[in-house]
């Protein structure tokens, strides 16, 4: 039986991943300090014979040493995420993302374990060379703008992972997640869909930032999890970076309109300037679209779940009593 360690496994993507691996018959250990992860995300898994939850930070090296030694593969998802959290707490963002990954990679080297590293489309920054390919140049803003610290911390994670692979032969695979959505995602740290859906089901105004004409591509978490699990089993993926996301592009304004319509909401849509939504001088990216050619060629993956279905799933979650 394969033994899997998921750092950040009580988070949104991690909890879906844990569920899938358990269904596949794997033994799953989750380590999470519940800083942004939530116990309720894994409540249905606790008590299952092949599941173990460790409530601890990944910086506690003695615990991590034992967990890494006992597993076959590590999915490293623990990180500070969410634009709002990053702006509010840049120290935590940078330290969690840099120091946590350093611990994971060092231990993976000690025990020669495979690491699937969760990275992000933020690493492309505000480049307008679309669609973003894994080898594309990156365009970052000034270091005085906190948003970019997230992109840079995850880019350093990538550099470090690639270096451990090249120099020390650690088997690593890097997944650059584009906007990922589905049940259990919280709007607390800024993510747009849970925020707008919550507003819509409560008939409150939908807060669309800027002119609403910025675009994103949203991928259902079930498709994302399938991509990551398949990549973990593909020997040729080792040492490589893959975009994981949908290329179905939508403006945030249209997204808000669809949410109002699908939720049968009476909400109005309200445009809010970025300076008010985040902080003065905040920089957003206008468009963000992945090239998914590489992952398609490697494992035949492409997203299958349409946005309409994903929105219905999220609407249902916000309607049901917690
Ligand atoms: N956004 C918005 N209203 C909100 C939250 C976010 O209009 O209440 C916008 C945000 O400015 C960005 C897009 O929605 O242009 C996606 O934001 P999110 O934080 O979900 O992800 P990002 O792609 O920025 O990492």
PDB file of N, CA and C and ligand atoms in Angstrom, residues 83 122 147 179 190-192 195-196 199 207-209 214 216 252 274 278 284 288, ligand 1:
ATOM      1  N   UNK A  83      -4.868  36.315  -1.929  1.00  0.00           N
ATOM      2  CA  UNK A  83      -4.322  37.664  -2.126  1.00  0.00           C
ATOM      3  C   UNK A  83      -4.538  38.533  -0.888  1.00  0.00           C
ATOM      4  N   UNK A 122       0.636  32.591 -10.130  1.00  0.00           N
ATOM      5  CA  UNK A 122       1.150  33.916  -9.741  1.00  0.00           C
ATOM      6  C   UNK A 122       2.601  34.095 -10.186  1.00  0.00           C
ATOM      7  N   UNK A 147       1.912  42.019  -2.844  1.00  0.00           N
ATOM      8  CA  UNK A 147       1.356  40.927  -3.627  1.00  0.00           C
ATOM      9  C   UNK A 147       2.448  40.058  -4.242  1.00  0.00           C
ATOM     10  N   UNK A 179      -6.243  29.355 -11.185  1.00  0.00           N
ATOM     11  CA  UNK A 179      -7.389  29.514 -10.272  1.00  0.00           C
ATOM     12  C   UNK A 179      -8.154  28.199 -10.160  1.00  0.00           C
ATOM     13  N   UNK A 190      -9.652  35.901   0.290  1.00  0.00           N
ATOM     14  CA  UNK A 190      -9.738  36.700  -0.921  1.00  0.00           C
ATOM     15  C   UNK A 190     -10.325  36.015  -2.142  1.00  0.00           C
ATOM     16  N   UNK A 191     -10.414  34.677  -2.165  1.00  0.00           N
ATOM     17  CA  UNK A 191     -10.790  33.999  -3.416  1.00  0.00           C
ATOM     18  C   UNK A 191     -12.178  34.428  -3.901  1.00  0.00           C
ATOM     19  N   UNK A 192     -12.230  34.743  -5.193  1.00  0.00           N
ATOM     20  CA  UNK A 192     -13.397  35.446  -5.720  1.00  0.00           C
ATOM     21  C   UNK A 192     -14.677  34.614  -5.725  1.00  0.00           C
ATOM     22  N   UNK A 195     -16.449  34.127  -2.380  1.00  0.00           N
ATOM     23  CA  UNK A 195     -16.903  35.441  -1.891  1.00  0.00           C
ATOM     24  C   UNK A 195     -18.187  35.872  -2.613  1.00  0.00           C
ATOM     25  N   UNK A 196     -18.147  35.800  -3.942  1.00  0.00           N
ATOM     26  CA  UNK A 196     -19.319  36.273  -4.702  1.00  0.00           C
ATOM     27  C   UNK A 196     -20.527  35.362  -4.495  1.00  0.00           C
ATOM     28  N   UNK A 199     -22.117  36.161  -1.190  1.00  0.00           N
ATOM     29  CA  UNK A 199     -22.883  37.409  -1.301  1.00  0.00           C
ATOM     30  C   UNK A 199     -24.197  37.155  -2.047  1.00  0.00           C
ATOM     31  N   UNK A 207     -19.245  42.120  -4.844  1.00  0.00           N
ATOM     32  CA  UNK A 207     -18.126  43.066  -4.880  1.00  0.00           C
ATOM     33  C   UNK A 207     -17.171  42.691  -6.009  1.00  0.00           C
ATOM     34  N   UNK A 208     -17.298  43.364  -7.132  1.00  0.00           N
ATOM     35  CA  UNK A 208     -16.388  43.129  -8.262  1.00  0.00           C
ATOM     36  C   UNK A 208     -15.337  44.230  -8.245  1.00  0.00           C
ATOM     37  N   UNK A 209     -14.076  43.839  -8.216  1.00  0.00           N
ATOM     38  CA  UNK A 209     -12.989  44.807  -8.076  1.00  0.00           C
ATOM     39  C   UNK A 209     -12.548  45.367  -9.436  1.00  0.00           C
ATOM     40  N   UNK A 214     -11.041  42.311 -15.950  1.00  0.00           N
ATOM     41  CA  UNK A 214      -9.920  41.371 -15.826  1.00  0.00           C
ATOM     42  C   UNK A 214     -10.467  39.951 -15.979  1.00  0.00           C
ATOM     43  N   UNK A 216     -10.025  35.537 -15.690  1.00  0.00           N
ATOM     44  CA  UNK A 216      -9.390  34.375 -15.072  1.00  0.00           C
ATOM     45  C   UNK A 216      -9.985  33.127 -15.724  1.00  0.00           C
ATOM     46  N   UNK A 252     -14.373  38.834 -14.741  1.00  0.00           N
ATOM     47  CA  UNK A 252     -14.933  38.723 -13.389  1.00  0.00           C
ATOM     48  C   UNK A 252     -16.357  39.291 -13.374  1.00  0.00           C
ATOM     49  N   UNK A 274      -9.752  49.006  -6.806  1.00  0.00           N
ATOM     50  CA  UNK A 274      -8.733  48.133  -6.194  1.00  0.00           C
ATOM     51  C   UNK A 274      -8.154  48.740  -4.913  1.00  0.00           C
ATOM     52  N   UNK A 278      -8.065  46.344  -1.710  1.00  0.00           N
ATOM     53  CA  UNK A 278      -6.814  45.802  -1.161  1.00  0.00           C
ATOM     54  C   UNK A 278      -6.022  46.913  -0.463  1.00  0.00           C
ATOM     55  N   UNK A 284      -3.170  44.254 -10.100  1.00  0.00           N
ATOM     56  CA  UNK A 284      -3.823  43.000 -10.468  1.00  0.00           C
ATOM     57  C   UNK A 284      -3.267  42.579 -11.823  1.00  0.00           C
ATOM     58  N   UNK A 288      -5.240  36.022 -17.256  1.00  0.00           N
ATOM     59  CA  UNK A 288      -4.403  34.895 -16.830  1.00  0.00           C
ATOM     60  C   UNK A 288      -4.952  33.625 -17.479  1.00  0.00           C
TER      61      UNK A 288
HETATM   62  N1  LIG B   1     -12.051  39.766  -7.068  1.00  0.00           N
HETATM   63  C1  LIG B   1     -13.230  40.493  -7.100  1.00  0.00           C
HETATM   64  N2  LIG B   1     -14.038  40.508  -5.989  1.00  0.00           N
HETATM   65  C2  LIG B   1     -13.737  39.836  -4.850  1.00  0.00           C
HETATM   66  C3  LIG B   1     -12.524  39.082  -4.816  1.00  0.00           C
HETATM   67  C4  LIG B   1     -11.709  39.078  -5.943  1.00  0.00           C
HETATM   68  O1  LIG B   1     -13.573  41.122  -8.120  1.00  0.00           O
HETATM   69  O2  LIG B   1     -14.509  39.891  -3.880  1.00  0.00           O
HETATM   70  C5  LIG B   1     -11.216  39.737  -8.281  1.00  0.00           C
HETATM   71  C6  LIG B   1      -9.719  39.960  -8.040  1.00  0.00           C
HETATM   72  O3  LIG B   1      -9.414  41.328  -8.002  1.00  0.00           O
HETATM   73  C7  LIG B   1      -9.115  39.251  -9.243  1.00  0.00           C
HETATM   74  C8  LIG B   1     -10.089  38.084  -9.496  1.00  0.00           C
HETATM   75  O4  LIG B   1     -11.293  38.450  -8.849  1.00  0.00           O
HETATM   76  O5  LIG B   1      -9.092  40.079 -10.370  1.00  0.00           O
HETATM   77  C9  LIG B   1      -9.605  36.761  -8.932  1.00  0.00           C
HETATM   78  O6  LIG B   1      -9.246  36.962  -7.588  1.00  0.00           O
HETATM   79  P1  LIG B   1      -8.759  35.822  -6.623  1.00  0.00           P
HETATM   80  O7  LIG B   1      -8.263  36.479  -5.379  1.00  0.00           O
HETATM   81  O8  LIG B   1      -9.810  34.775  -6.508  1.00  0.00           O
HETATM   82  O9  LIG B   1      -7.558  35.109  -7.387  1.00  0.00           O
HETATM   83  P2  LIG B   1      -6.263  35.695  -8.141  1.00  0.00           P
HETATM   84  O10 LIG B   1      -6.464  35.263  -9.546  1.00  0.00           O
HETATM   85  O11 LIG B   1      -6.231  37.175  -8.031  1.00  0.00           O
HETATM   86  O12 LIG B   1      -5.143  35.044  -7.469  1.00  0.00           O
END
